[in-house]
Amino acid sequence: MVRVRLQDVAARAGVSVKTVSNVVNGYRHVAPDTRARVQLVLDEMGYRPNLAARNLRAGRTGVIALALPDLDNPYFAELTGSVVRAAEKHGLTVLVDQTEGLRDRELEVVEGFRNHLIDGLVMSPMALRAKDLTGRAAVDIPVVLLGEKFGAGAVDHVAIDNVAAAEAATAHLVALGRTRIAVVGDQPGSRRRSGVAHLRRQGWERALTAAGLDVDERLVAPVPAFDRQHGAAAVAALLDDGARPDALFCFNDTLAIGALRLLADRGIDVPGDVAVIGIDDVAEGRFAVPTLSTVAPDKAGIARTAVAMLAERLDPASEQRPPRDVRAGFELVARESTLGRSASAVSAVRAAAAVPPPRGTAR
Amino acid sequence: MVRVRLQDVAARAGVSVKTVSNVVNGYRHVAPDTRARVQLVLDEMGYRPNLAARNLRAGRTGVIALALPDLDNPYFAELTGSVVRAAEKHGLTVLVDQTEGLRDRELEVVEGFRNHLIDGLVMSPMALRAKDLTGRAAVDIPVVLLGEKFGAGAVDHVAIDNVAAAEAATAHLVALGRTRIAVVGDQPGSRRRSGVAHLRRQGWERALTAAGLDVDERLVAPVPAFDRQHGAAAVAALLDDGARPDALFCFNDTLAIGALRLLADRGIDVPGDVAVIGIDDVAEGRFAVPTLSTVAPDKAGIARTAVAMLAERLDPASEQRPPRDVRAGFELVARESTLGRSASAVSAVRAAAAVPPPRGTAR
DNA sequence: GCCAGGGTTTACAACGATGGAAACGACCGG
DNA sequence: CCGGTCGTTTCCATCGTTGTAAACCCTGGC
């Protein structure tokens, strides 16, 4: 209940503060009986090191921040869980920042308003621009970007190959004989060529072209945000506009869930009338009715890789290598929303891309 | 990129370290021109205070921990989002701990292995016992418990009235004419009388009794954990045992989602054959097919209250009051899984309980 | 011209922990 | 018996910031 300092323990044990410190830190040269006596007093008094002081001294805190748009999005929630678990293995703890995808909030994070409180940053940017990371006020700590990427590789980056993932999803629909494949989730406002929406759209186009199908702009449904609500609204708009899709490729599972819901409202059979596929493989999709086909990124791998890369840069012993750009693996998981009731969660395609664990990765 | 200390700024500006500190902190007695000159240098050099040092000095960190079982559970994910937002308004940031519901991990958190790194703790305990909070090694920081409660009120506690919530859910099913109402989510292993499962079961029994219905043990489906998987499994077991429920009261939405999925597998119509209701009002349920009826706790209110109570205890100016036990409000939200397609998300019942915002609540 | 009184600035000492070097003692070999 | 060595312990300085109190400077009144 009371705070106990090294000094208090030292006084009671009749030794110097440093000796107690040595015992606490398992320093080698401490006489066995001294160690035992000090340890006894430590336990008795319930000593806990003051991490603030330790951090000041050491110049590191053992805390990393995870900045992402929104925990309400199940993909980010699941990813956060994985990051927290991965960080644990490196002795790091995670501080969560919700940026709401707002540029100001993202800038704040990057400009280090948590200065010297965090050792590193894992961030899933939405609105940041390249120069934001290089400006004079910018980060002085290692950063790993997830998903979205921008500018030349100034920092580490982990993501699946979005174009390939989207292509795989679309190709799956094509293979099922669908010809009017709509996309849900375009973000035409965003000029960002590296944006997730842009890349996934690119994959869709590529798959269509490969299959000899036309790219029909009327089959492109834009959304203001990647959530269930807007997924449903976008599909409603699509249908009301008279586009008659026989399949929907949604840019993420959350949009797809919204789509499934709207199709149910309209009495449209999935996959009979319209097949649906998403990306992310959130747990929700595995239990949806019908179960949702999806492209499953290796979330645990992404988290592990991101944290490992950060940990490596935090380690003063390891020489600094240039920023890396890691492609995480993904896997097409076909379920009822494309295969129908006969589906038994077949892994149809396995992504070739592997996650090369960075050197020094724990486990 | 380089670290800049007050000293560096002071040297360049030709003033003392303290004067720079005064400028940074907006101390009143600084000559306007001095202030201007120092400010210029501050901006030029991109000074950022070292929070570790500040914390050491101030004895507070501005960080609180949120300890909960698992972010994969959407209820906790949504709650975390709310807590982070609420904390922000008090100038606090949130560090997330996943305990997996394990006693050891929860103990670790409570015994302050983040000592002096966090100012307070919001925790959703699963396995902790009363004495764990009072033991000698226990917390020396303010704690607010969410949901589960135990022992005499040694710390603050925020939760809905679980018995009343369960009673409302069950009563809703009764009002629809259901007579064989099963519960999904019992945890008979847990002797804890204050446990969530125990309380919700109590509410179920109470509603049945009030309606003159029997409490049939064969309609009680236990689960090892509150997730979709086990929700589905429990309902499967229930059906296979020959219990013929016409309604399911699931102890949370995640179990209910699993239940819906299994009922779909078996071709059982919801709510025609079996009505389903849960507790939590996770976003997922609002888009499920059919949409899930539920008891909606005031999540934002719970988060705000918990953080406000913590903030109040952190404020040395406010006198310390005895631990409080706050009842958060809840609301019955009837949707398709009980009302059928005609449902348009009617709020049938509004909980009487209000959330009395603690004194000093922000906003 | 001196002193009081105000605003402004500075020197100093913490906050609690730890790295490094110095001090201490015991043991050993010459 | 002394110097050297090694293991153990202590002293000192330091991490970057800020509260306290004292020093400083200027103005205005007597």
mmCIF file of C-alpha atoms in Angstrom, chain B residues 8-347:
data_model
loop_
_atom_site.group_PDB
_atom_site.id
_atom_site.type_symbol
_atom_site.label_atom_id
_atom_site.label_comp_id
_atom_site.label_asym_id
_atom_site.label_seq_id
_atom_site.Cartn_x
_atom_site.Cartn_y
_atom_site.Cartn_z
ATOM 1 C CA ASP B 8 20.116 22.322 -25.077
ATOM 2 C CA VAL B 9 17.422 24.880 -25.605
ATOM 3 C CA ALA B 10 18.615 26.899 -22.639
ATOM 4 C CA ALA B 11 22.153 27.005 -23.969
ATOM 5 C CA ARG B 12 21.062 28.180 -27.372
ATOM 6 C CA ALA B 13 18.636 30.765 -26.010
ATOM 7 C CA GLY B 14 21.101 32.024 -23.446
ATOM 8 C CA VAL B 15 18.873 31.512 -20.460
ATOM 9 C CA SER B 16 18.699 29.057 -17.609
ATOM 10 C CA VAL B 17 17.140 25.656 -17.869
ATOM 11 C CA LYS B 18 14.414 26.656 -15.489
ATOM 12 C CA THR B 19 13.338 29.588 -17.597
ATOM 13 C CA VAL B 20 12.867 27.304 -20.560
ATOM 14 C CA SER B 21 10.900 24.982 -18.356
ATOM 15 C CA ASN B 22 8.795 27.957 -17.301
ATOM 16 C CA VAL B 23 8.086 28.859 -20.879
ATOM 17 C CA VAL B 24 7.189 25.300 -21.752
ATOM 18 C CA ASN B 25 4.786 25.127 -18.849
ATOM 19 C CA GLY B 26 3.291 28.540 -19.351
ATOM 20 C CA TYR B 27 4.485 29.874 -16.032
ATOM 21 C CA ARG B 28 3.207 33.386 -15.482
ATOM 22 C CA HIS B 29 6.273 35.439 -14.611
ATOM 23 C CA VAL B 30 8.295 35.327 -17.784
ATOM 24 C CA ALA B 31 9.107 38.548 -19.593
ATOM 25 C CA PRO B 32 7.329 38.695 -22.949
ATOM 26 C CA ASP B 33 10.497 39.077 -24.988
ATOM 27 C CA THR B 34 12.226 36.282 -23.100
ATOM 28 C CA ARG B 35 9.254 34.088 -23.673
ATOM 29 C CA ALA B 36 9.225 34.913 -27.364
ATOM 30 C CA ARG B 37 12.920 34.246 -27.782
ATOM 31 C CA VAL B 38 12.797 30.962 -25.921
ATOM 32 C CA GLN B 39 9.693 29.871 -27.757
ATOM 33 C CA LEU B 40 11.448 30.496 -31.028
ATOM 34 C CA VAL B 41 14.357 28.303 -30.054
ATOM 35 C CA LEU B 42 11.974 25.662 -28.766
ATOM 36 C CA ASP B 43 10.252 25.507 -32.114
ATOM 37 C CA GLU B 44 13.494 25.665 -34.020
ATOM 38 C CA MET B 45 14.967 22.751 -32.170
ATOM 39 C CA GLY B 46 11.738 20.807 -32.025
ATOM 40 C CA TYR B 47 11.845 20.292 -28.294
ATOM 41 C CA ARG B 48 9.637 17.580 -26.788
ATOM 42 C CA PRO B 49 9.532 17.066 -23.065
ATOM 43 C CA ASN B 50 10.819 13.768 -21.776
ATOM 44 C CA LEU B 51 7.764 12.282 -20.172
ATOM 45 C CA ALA B 52 9.760 9.729 -18.239
ATOM 46 C CA ALA B 53 11.553 12.481 -16.384
ATOM 47 C CA ARG B 54 8.395 14.457 -15.934
ATOM 48 C CA ASN B 55 6.669 11.427 -14.528
ATOM 49 C CA LEU B 56 9.479 10.707 -12.154
ATOM 50 C CA ARG B 57 9.283 14.248 -10.888
ATOM 51 C CA ALA B 58 5.527 14.451 -10.729
ATOM 52 C CA GLY B 59 4.965 10.959 -9.425
ATOM 53 C CA ARG B 60 2.226 10.397 -11.976
ATOM 54 C CA THR B 61 2.323 9.143 -15.508
ATOM 55 C CA GLY B 62 -1.004 10.005 -17.063
ATOM 56 C CA VAL B 63 -1.357 6.392 -18.120
ATOM 57 C CA ILE B 64 -3.990 3.979 -16.919
ATOM 58 C CA ALA B 65 -4.183 0.299 -17.664
ATOM 59 C CA LEU B 66 -7.223 -1.517 -18.919
ATOM 60 C CA ALA B 67 -7.060 -5.181 -18.082
ATOM 61 C CA LEU B 68 -9.529 -7.484 -19.725
ATOM 62 C CA PRO B 69 -9.681 -11.087 -20.808
ATOM 63 C CA ASP B 70 -9.517 -10.784 -24.528
ATOM 64 C CA LEU B 71 -9.870 -8.241 -27.301
ATOM 65 C CA ASP B 72 -11.166 -10.904 -29.650
ATOM 66 C CA ASN B 73 -14.419 -10.697 -27.772
ATOM 67 C CA PRO B 74 -16.266 -7.874 -29.508
ATOM 68 C CA TYR B 75 -17.843 -6.661 -26.313
ATOM 69 C CA PHE B 76 -14.455 -6.013 -24.796
ATOM 70 C CA ALA B 77 -13.164 -4.540 -28.022
ATOM 71 C CA GLU B 78 -16.010 -2.065 -28.152
ATOM 72 C CA LEU B 79 -15.625 -1.316 -24.479
ATOM 73 C CA THR B 80 -11.931 -0.677 -24.962
ATOM 74 C CA GLY B 81 -12.702 1.826 -27.670
ATOM 75 C CA SER B 82 -15.020 3.645 -25.306
ATOM 76 C CA VAL B 83 -12.533 3.581 -22.465
ATOM 77 C CA VAL B 84 -9.781 4.975 -24.662
ATOM 78 C CA ARG B 85 -12.077 7.778 -25.782
ATOM 79 C CA ALA B 86 -13.189 8.523 -22.245
ATOM 80 C CA ALA B 87 -9.635 8.511 -20.951
ATOM 81 C CA GLU B 88 -8.601 10.980 -23.597
ATOM 82 C CA LYS B 89 -11.006 13.541 -22.227
ATOM 83 C CA HIS B 90 -9.245 13.320 -18.903
ATOM 84 C CA GLY B 91 -5.844 13.608 -20.482
ATOM 85 C CA LEU B 92 -5.113 9.961 -19.814
ATOM 86 C CA THR B 93 -3.871 7.283 -22.152
ATOM 87 C CA VAL B 94 -4.681 3.649 -21.965
ATOM 88 C CA LEU B 95 -2.393 0.682 -21.852
ATOM 89 C CA VAL B 96 -4.070 -2.614 -22.655
ATOM 90 C CA ASP B 97 -3.466 -5.835 -20.805
ATOM 91 C CA GLN B 98 -4.950 -9.097 -21.951
ATOM 92 C CA THR B 99 -5.337 -11.458 -19.057
ATOM 93 C CA GLU B 100 -6.978 -14.290 -20.984
ATOM 94 C CA GLY B 101 -9.130 -14.595 -17.885
ATOM 95 C CA LEU B 102 -6.260 -16.378 -16.154
ATOM 96 C CA ARG B 103 -5.842 -15.868 -12.467
ATOM 97 C CA ASP B 104 -2.089 -15.596 -12.697
ATOM 98 C CA ARG B 105 -2.226 -12.868 -15.270
ATOM 99 C CA GLU B 106 -4.861 -10.993 -13.363
ATOM 100 C CA LEU B 107 -2.822 -11.268 -10.213
ATOM 101 C CA GLU B 108 0.209 -9.964 -12.020
ATOM 102 C CA VAL B 109 -1.714 -6.909 -13.096
ATOM 103 C CA VAL B 110 -3.141 -6.306 -9.671
ATOM 104 C CA GLU B 111 0.191 -6.777 -7.983
ATOM 105 C CA GLY B 112 1.415 -3.895 -9.990
ATOM 106 C CA PHE B 113 4.064 -5.259 -12.266
ATOM 107 C CA ARG B 114 3.562 -1.996 -14.109
ATOM 108 C CA ASN B 115 4.385 -0.193 -10.939
ATOM 109 C CA HIS B 116 4.681 3.524 -11.275
ATOM 110 C CA LEU B 117 4.109 3.194 -14.956
ATOM 111 C CA ILE B 118 0.396 3.474 -14.574
ATOM 112 C CA ASP B 119 -1.623 5.679 -12.302
ATOM 113 C CA GLY B 120 -4.727 3.560 -12.140
ATOM 114 C CA LEU B 121 -6.363 0.403 -13.321
ATOM 115 C CA VAL B 122 -9.664 -0.450 -14.910
ATOM 116 C CA MET B 123 -10.183 -4.152 -14.813
ATOM 117 C CA SER B 124 -12.682 -6.702 -15.902
ATOM 118 C CA PRO B 125 -11.790 -9.609 -13.649
ATOM 119 C CA MET B 126 -12.648 -13.202 -14.325
ATOM 120 C CA ALA B 127 -10.765 -15.321 -11.876
ATOM 121 C CA LEU B 128 -9.602 -12.995 -9.149
ATOM 122 C CA ARG B 129 -10.700 -13.490 -5.573
ATOM 123 C CA ALA B 130 -11.526 -10.912 -2.966
ATOM 124 C CA LYS B 131 -8.378 -11.309 -0.946
ATOM 125 C CA ASP B 132 -6.246 -10.762 -4.004
ATOM 126 C CA LEU B 133 -7.044 -7.096 -3.810
ATOM 127 C CA THR B 134 -6.216 -6.753 -0.159
ATOM 128 C CA GLY B 135 -3.126 -8.909 0.112
ATOM 129 C CA ARG B 136 0.154 -7.271 1.051
ATOM 130 C CA ALA B 137 1.502 -7.349 -2.445
ATOM 131 C CA ALA B 138 -1.685 -5.899 -3.845
ATOM 132 C CA VAL B 139 -2.333 -2.717 -5.696
ATOM 133 C CA ASP B 140 -1.226 0.601 -4.422
ATOM 134 C CA ILE B 141 -3.124 2.425 -7.147
ATOM 135 C CA PRO B 142 -6.812 3.112 -7.566
ATOM 136 C CA VAL B 143 -8.763 0.315 -9.210
ATOM 137 C CA VAL B 144 -12.160 0.237 -10.840
ATOM 138 C CA LEU B 145 -13.708 -3.134 -11.494
ATOM 139 C CA LEU B 146 -16.050 -3.738 -14.394
ATOM 140 C CA GLY B 147 -18.721 -6.399 -14.573
ATOM 141 C CA GLU B 148 -17.723 -9.150 -12.239
ATOM 142 C CA LYS B 149 -17.527 -8.123 -8.635
ATOM 143 C CA PHE B 150 -16.217 -9.944 -5.649
ATOM 144 C CA GLY B 151 -15.799 -9.680 -1.958
ATOM 145 C CA ALA B 152 -16.821 -6.717 0.063
ATOM 146 C CA GLY B 153 -16.590 -3.471 -1.808
ATOM 147 C CA ALA B 154 -12.915 -2.762 -1.379
ATOM 148 C CA VAL B 155 -12.701 -0.905 -4.670
ATOM 149 C CA ASP B 156 -14.960 0.952 -7.066
ATOM 150 C CA HIS B 157 -17.208 -1.112 -9.234
ATOM 151 C CA VAL B 158 -19.314 -0.389 -12.313
ATOM 152 C CA ALA B 159 -21.755 -2.802 -13.879
ATOM 153 C CA ILE B 160 -25.291 -3.244 -14.976
ATOM 154 C CA ASP B 161 -27.663 -5.040 -12.667
ATOM 155 C CA ASN B 162 -27.052 -8.471 -14.113
ATOM 156 C CA VAL B 163 -29.974 -10.101 -12.416
ATOM 157 C CA ALA B 164 -32.358 -7.425 -13.657
ATOM 158 C CA ALA B 165 -30.912 -7.523 -17.161
ATOM 159 C CA ALA B 166 -31.298 -11.285 -17.363
ATOM 160 C CA GLU B 167 -34.772 -11.040 -15.948
ATOM 161 C CA ALA B 168 -35.715 -8.474 -18.600
ATOM 162 C CA ALA B 169 -34.371 -10.667 -21.378
ATOM 163 C CA THR B 170 -36.225 -13.706 -20.099
ATOM 164 C CA ALA B 171 -39.399 -11.746 -19.457
ATOM 165 C CA HIS B 172 -39.313 -10.576 -23.044
ATOM 166 C CA LEU B 173 -39.292 -14.189 -24.217
ATOM 167 C CA VAL B 174 -42.088 -15.035 -21.804
ATOM 168 C CA ALA B 175 -44.123 -12.116 -23.119
ATOM 169 C CA LEU B 176 -43.815 -13.584 -26.588
ATOM 170 C CA GLY B 177 -45.459 -16.737 -25.335
ATOM 171 C CA ARG B 178 -42.379 -18.902 -25.061
ATOM 172 C CA THR B 179 -42.502 -21.490 -22.337
ATOM 173 C CA ARG B 180 -39.452 -23.662 -22.800
ATOM 174 C CA ILE B 181 -36.761 -21.044 -22.391
ATOM 175 C CA ALA B 182 -33.258 -22.421 -22.259
ATOM 176 C CA VAL B 183 -30.196 -20.594 -21.001
ATOM 177 C CA VAL B 184 -26.850 -20.789 -22.739
ATOM 178 C CA GLY B 185 -23.787 -19.809 -20.775
ATOM 179 C CA ASP B 186 -24.080 -21.300 -17.329
ATOM 180 C CA GLN B 187 -20.791 -21.871 -15.567
ATOM 181 C CA PRO B 188 -21.530 -24.425 -12.893
ATOM 182 C CA GLY B 189 -17.871 -24.927 -12.145
ATOM 183 C CA SER B 190 -17.587 -21.419 -10.839
ATOM 184 C CA ARG B 191 -18.651 -21.282 -7.223
ATOM 185 C CA ARG B 192 -18.584 -17.521 -7.414
ATOM 186 C CA ARG B 193 -21.991 -16.251 -6.378
ATOM 187 C CA SER B 194 -21.185 -12.818 -7.752
ATOM 188 C CA GLY B 195 -20.044 -14.184 -11.085
ATOM 189 C CA VAL B 196 -21.789 -12.871 -14.166
ATOM 190 C CA ALA B 197 -23.039 -16.307 -15.166
ATOM 191 C CA HIS B 198 -24.427 -16.948 -11.725
ATOM 192 C CA LEU B 199 -26.248 -13.628 -11.624
ATOM 193 C CA ARG B 200 -27.704 -13.980 -15.092
ATOM 194 C CA ARG B 201 -28.921 -17.425 -14.314
ATOM 195 C CA GLN B 202 -30.528 -16.041 -11.209
ATOM 196 C CA GLY B 203 -32.393 -13.457 -13.300
ATOM 197 C CA TRP B 204 -33.576 -16.179 -15.623
ATOM 198 C CA GLU B 205 -34.918 -18.232 -12.741
ATOM 199 C CA ARG B 206 -36.584 -15.232 -11.250
ATOM 200 C CA ALA B 207 -38.389 -14.376 -14.490
ATOM 201 C CA LEU B 208 -39.496 -17.966 -14.962
ATOM 202 C CA THR B 209 -40.828 -18.173 -11.465
ATOM 203 C CA ALA B 210 -42.622 -14.860 -11.840
ATOM 204 C CA ALA B 211 -44.298 -16.257 -14.946
ATOM 205 C CA GLY B 212 -45.251 -19.468 -13.220
ATOM 206 C CA LEU B 213 -42.873 -21.543 -15.357
ATOM 207 C CA ASP B 214 -40.722 -24.347 -14.072
ATOM 208 C CA VAL B 215 -36.957 -24.147 -13.858
ATOM 209 C CA ASP B 216 -35.916 -27.139 -15.911
ATOM 210 C CA GLU B 217 -32.294 -28.143 -15.445
ATOM 211 C CA ARG B 218 -32.304 -29.841 -18.808
ATOM 212 C CA LEU B 219 -32.700 -26.415 -20.368
ATOM 213 C CA VAL B 220 -29.449 -25.185 -18.870
ATOM 214 C CA ALA B 221 -26.504 -25.289 -21.267
ATOM 215 C CA PRO B 222 -23.112 -24.760 -19.668
ATOM 216 C CA VAL B 223 -20.131 -23.345 -21.574
ATOM 217 C CA PRO B 224 -16.424 -23.281 -20.842
ATOM 218 C CA ALA B 225 -16.073 -19.801 -22.345
ATOM 219 C CA PHE B 226 -18.237 -17.003 -23.692
ATOM 220 C CA ASP B 227 -17.450 -17.226 -27.376
ATOM 221 C CA ARG B 228 -19.225 -18.083 -30.629
ATOM 222 C CA GLN B 229 -17.714 -21.516 -30.828
ATOM 223 C CA HIS B 230 -18.940 -22.593 -27.453
ATOM 224 C CA GLY B 231 -22.299 -20.955 -27.990
ATOM 225 C CA ALA B 232 -22.831 -23.145 -31.014
ATOM 226 C CA ALA B 233 -21.542 -26.240 -29.250
ATOM 227 C CA ALA B 234 -23.717 -25.690 -26.208
ATOM 228 C CA VAL B 235 -26.850 -25.354 -28.306
ATOM 229 C CA ALA B 236 -25.933 -28.453 -30.276
ATOM 230 C CA ALA B 237 -25.596 -30.377 -27.034
ATOM 231 C CA LEU B 238 -28.901 -28.991 -25.834
ATOM 232 C CA LEU B 239 -30.715 -30.119 -28.950
ATOM 233 C CA ASP B 240 -29.001 -33.460 -29.089
ATOM 234 C CA ASP B 241 -30.031 -34.142 -25.515
ATOM 235 C CA GLY B 242 -33.612 -33.894 -26.632
ATOM 236 C CA ALA B 243 -34.423 -30.718 -24.772
ATOM 237 C CA ARG B 244 -36.904 -28.956 -27.000
ATOM 238 C CA PRO B 245 -36.493 -25.266 -26.241
ATOM 239 C CA ASP B 246 -38.672 -22.700 -27.974
ATOM 240 C CA ALA B 247 -36.360 -19.891 -26.922
ATOM 241 C CA LEU B 248 -32.717 -19.363 -25.989
ATOM 242 C CA PHE B 249 -31.503 -16.794 -23.543
ATOM 243 C CA CYS B 250 -27.778 -16.545 -24.165
ATOM 244 C CA PHE B 251 -25.654 -14.960 -21.461
ATOM 245 C CA ASN B 252 -23.990 -12.763 -24.018
ATOM 246 C CA ASP B 253 -24.271 -11.821 -27.658
ATOM 247 C CA THR B 254 -21.257 -13.771 -28.732
ATOM 248 C CA LEU B 255 -22.782 -16.978 -27.448
ATOM 249 C CA ALA B 256 -26.009 -15.970 -29.170
ATOM 250 C CA ILE B 257 -24.236 -15.493 -32.482
ATOM 251 C CA GLY B 258 -22.888 -18.998 -32.178
ATOM 252 C CA ALA B 259 -26.373 -20.200 -31.323
ATOM 253 C CA LEU B 260 -27.868 -18.503 -34.378
ATOM 254 C CA ARG B 261 -25.290 -20.117 -36.544
ATOM 255 C CA LEU B 262 -26.001 -23.581 -35.210
ATOM 256 C CA LEU B 263 -29.750 -23.141 -35.534
ATOM 257 C CA ALA B 264 -29.212 -22.142 -39.150
ATOM 258 C CA ASP B 265 -27.143 -25.273 -39.679
ATOM 259 C CA ARG B 266 -29.948 -27.393 -38.347
ATOM 260 C CA GLY B 267 -32.541 -25.609 -40.397
ATOM 261 C CA ILE B 268 -34.366 -24.349 -37.319
ATOM 262 C CA ASP B 269 -36.252 -21.141 -37.934
ATOM 263 C CA VAL B 270 -35.502 -18.127 -35.767
ATOM 264 C CA PRO B 271 -37.686 -16.891 -34.234
ATOM 265 C CA GLY B 272 -40.397 -19.164 -35.677
ATOM 266 C CA ASP B 273 -39.190 -22.317 -33.964
ATOM 267 C CA VAL B 274 -36.781 -20.837 -31.479
ATOM 268 C CA ALA B 275 -36.413 -17.221 -30.387
ATOM 269 C CA VAL B 276 -32.939 -16.015 -29.387
ATOM 270 C CA ILE B 277 -31.793 -13.173 -27.201
ATOM 271 C CA GLY B 278 -28.402 -12.181 -25.830
ATOM 272 C CA ILE B 279 -26.811 -9.491 -23.710
ATOM 273 C CA ASP B 280 -24.228 -6.853 -24.721
ATOM 274 C CA ASP B 281 -25.577 -5.290 -27.902
ATOM 275 C CA VAL B 282 -22.411 -5.725 -29.900
ATOM 276 C CA ALA B 283 -22.448 -4.182 -33.368
ATOM 277 C CA GLU B 284 -22.201 -7.646 -34.847
ATOM 278 C CA GLY B 285 -25.685 -8.498 -33.584
ATOM 279 C CA ARG B 286 -27.234 -5.503 -35.275
ATOM 280 C CA PHE B 287 -26.190 -6.923 -38.640
ATOM 281 C CA ALA B 288 -26.616 -10.607 -37.984
ATOM 282 C CA VAL B 289 -29.173 -12.587 -39.971
ATOM 283 C CA PRO B 290 -31.571 -12.473 -38.267
ATOM 284 C CA THR B 291 -30.682 -9.363 -36.307
ATOM 285 C CA LEU B 292 -30.110 -10.248 -32.691
ATOM 286 C CA SER B 293 -32.370 -9.149 -29.876
ATOM 287 C CA THR B 294 -30.353 -8.194 -26.860
ATOM 288 C CA VAL B 295 -30.062 -6.318 -23.631
ATOM 289 C CA ALA B 296 -27.920 -3.282 -24.356
ATOM 290 C CA PRO B 297 -25.769 -2.077 -21.497
ATOM 291 C CA ASP B 298 -24.754 1.554 -21.661
ATOM 292 C CA LYS B 299 -21.193 0.803 -22.738
ATOM 293 C CA ALA B 300 -20.183 4.390 -23.282
ATOM 294 C CA GLY B 301 -21.652 5.275 -19.919
ATOM 295 C CA ILE B 302 -19.829 2.434 -18.220
ATOM 296 C CA ALA B 303 -16.546 3.542 -19.764
ATOM 297 C CA ARG B 304 -17.105 7.182 -18.903
ATOM 298 C CA THR B 305 -18.093 6.372 -15.355
ATOM 299 C CA ALA B 306 -15.194 4.026 -14.765
ATOM 300 C CA VAL B 307 -12.646 6.486 -16.103
ATOM 301 C CA ALA B 308 -14.223 9.376 -14.237
ATOM 302 C CA MET B 309 -14.135 7.478 -10.960
ATOM 303 C CA LEU B 310 -10.522 6.637 -11.558
ATOM 304 C CA ALA B 311 -9.679 10.208 -12.496
ATOM 305 C CA GLU B 312 -11.326 11.437 -9.345
ATOM 306 C CA ARG B 313 -9.212 9.170 -7.196
ATOM 307 C CA LEU B 314 -6.127 10.252 -9.068
ATOM 308 C CA ASP B 315 -6.833 13.862 -8.322
ATOM 309 C CA PRO B 316 -5.053 14.627 -5.061
ATOM 310 C CA ALA B 317 -7.298 17.636 -4.571
ATOM 311 C CA SER B 318 -10.488 15.635 -4.207
ATOM 312 C CA GLU B 319 -11.056 14.093 -0.835
ATOM 313 C CA GLN B 320 -11.275 10.340 -0.869
ATOM 314 C CA ARG B 321 -14.691 8.871 -0.581
ATOM 315 C CA PRO B 322 -15.487 5.257 0.227
ATOM 316 C CA PRO B 323 -15.596 2.806 -2.688
ATOM 317 C CA ARG B 324 -18.702 3.060 -4.780
ATOM 318 C CA ASP B 325 -20.788 0.524 -6.599
ATOM 319 C CA VAL B 326 -22.371 2.096 -9.639
ATOM 320 C CA ARG B 327 -25.217 0.503 -11.555
ATOM 321 C CA ALA B 328 -25.034 1.303 -15.236
ATOM 322 C CA GLY B 329 -28.218 1.558 -17.243
ATOM 323 C CA PHE B 330 -29.386 -0.995 -19.771
ATOM 324 C CA GLU B 331 -32.104 -1.279 -22.317
ATOM 325 C CA LEU B 332 -33.888 -4.180 -23.941
ATOM 326 C CA VAL B 333 -33.536 -4.039 -27.699
ATOM 327 C CA ALA B 334 -35.889 -6.431 -29.469
ATOM 328 C CA ARG B 335 -34.942 -7.326 -33.017
ATOM 329 C CA GLU B 336 -35.655 -10.061 -35.524
ATOM 330 C CA SER B 337 -34.333 -12.949 -33.485
ATOM 331 C CA THR B 338 -37.324 -12.598 -31.194
ATOM 332 C CA LEU B 339 -39.809 -10.521 -33.156
ATOM 333 C CA GLY B 340 -39.251 -11.831 -36.647
ATOM 334 C CA ARG B 341 -38.970 -9.883 -39.871
ATOM 335 C CA SER B 342 -41.483 -7.315 -38.717
ATOM 336 C CA ALA B 343 -39.054 -6.090 -36.111
ATOM 337 C CA SER B 344 -37.679 -2.654 -36.616
ATOM 338 C CA ALA B 345 -35.393 -2.486 -33.652
ATOM 339 C CA VAL B 346 -37.959 -1.540 -31.090
ATOM 340 C CA SER B 347 -36.731 -0.460 -27.730
#
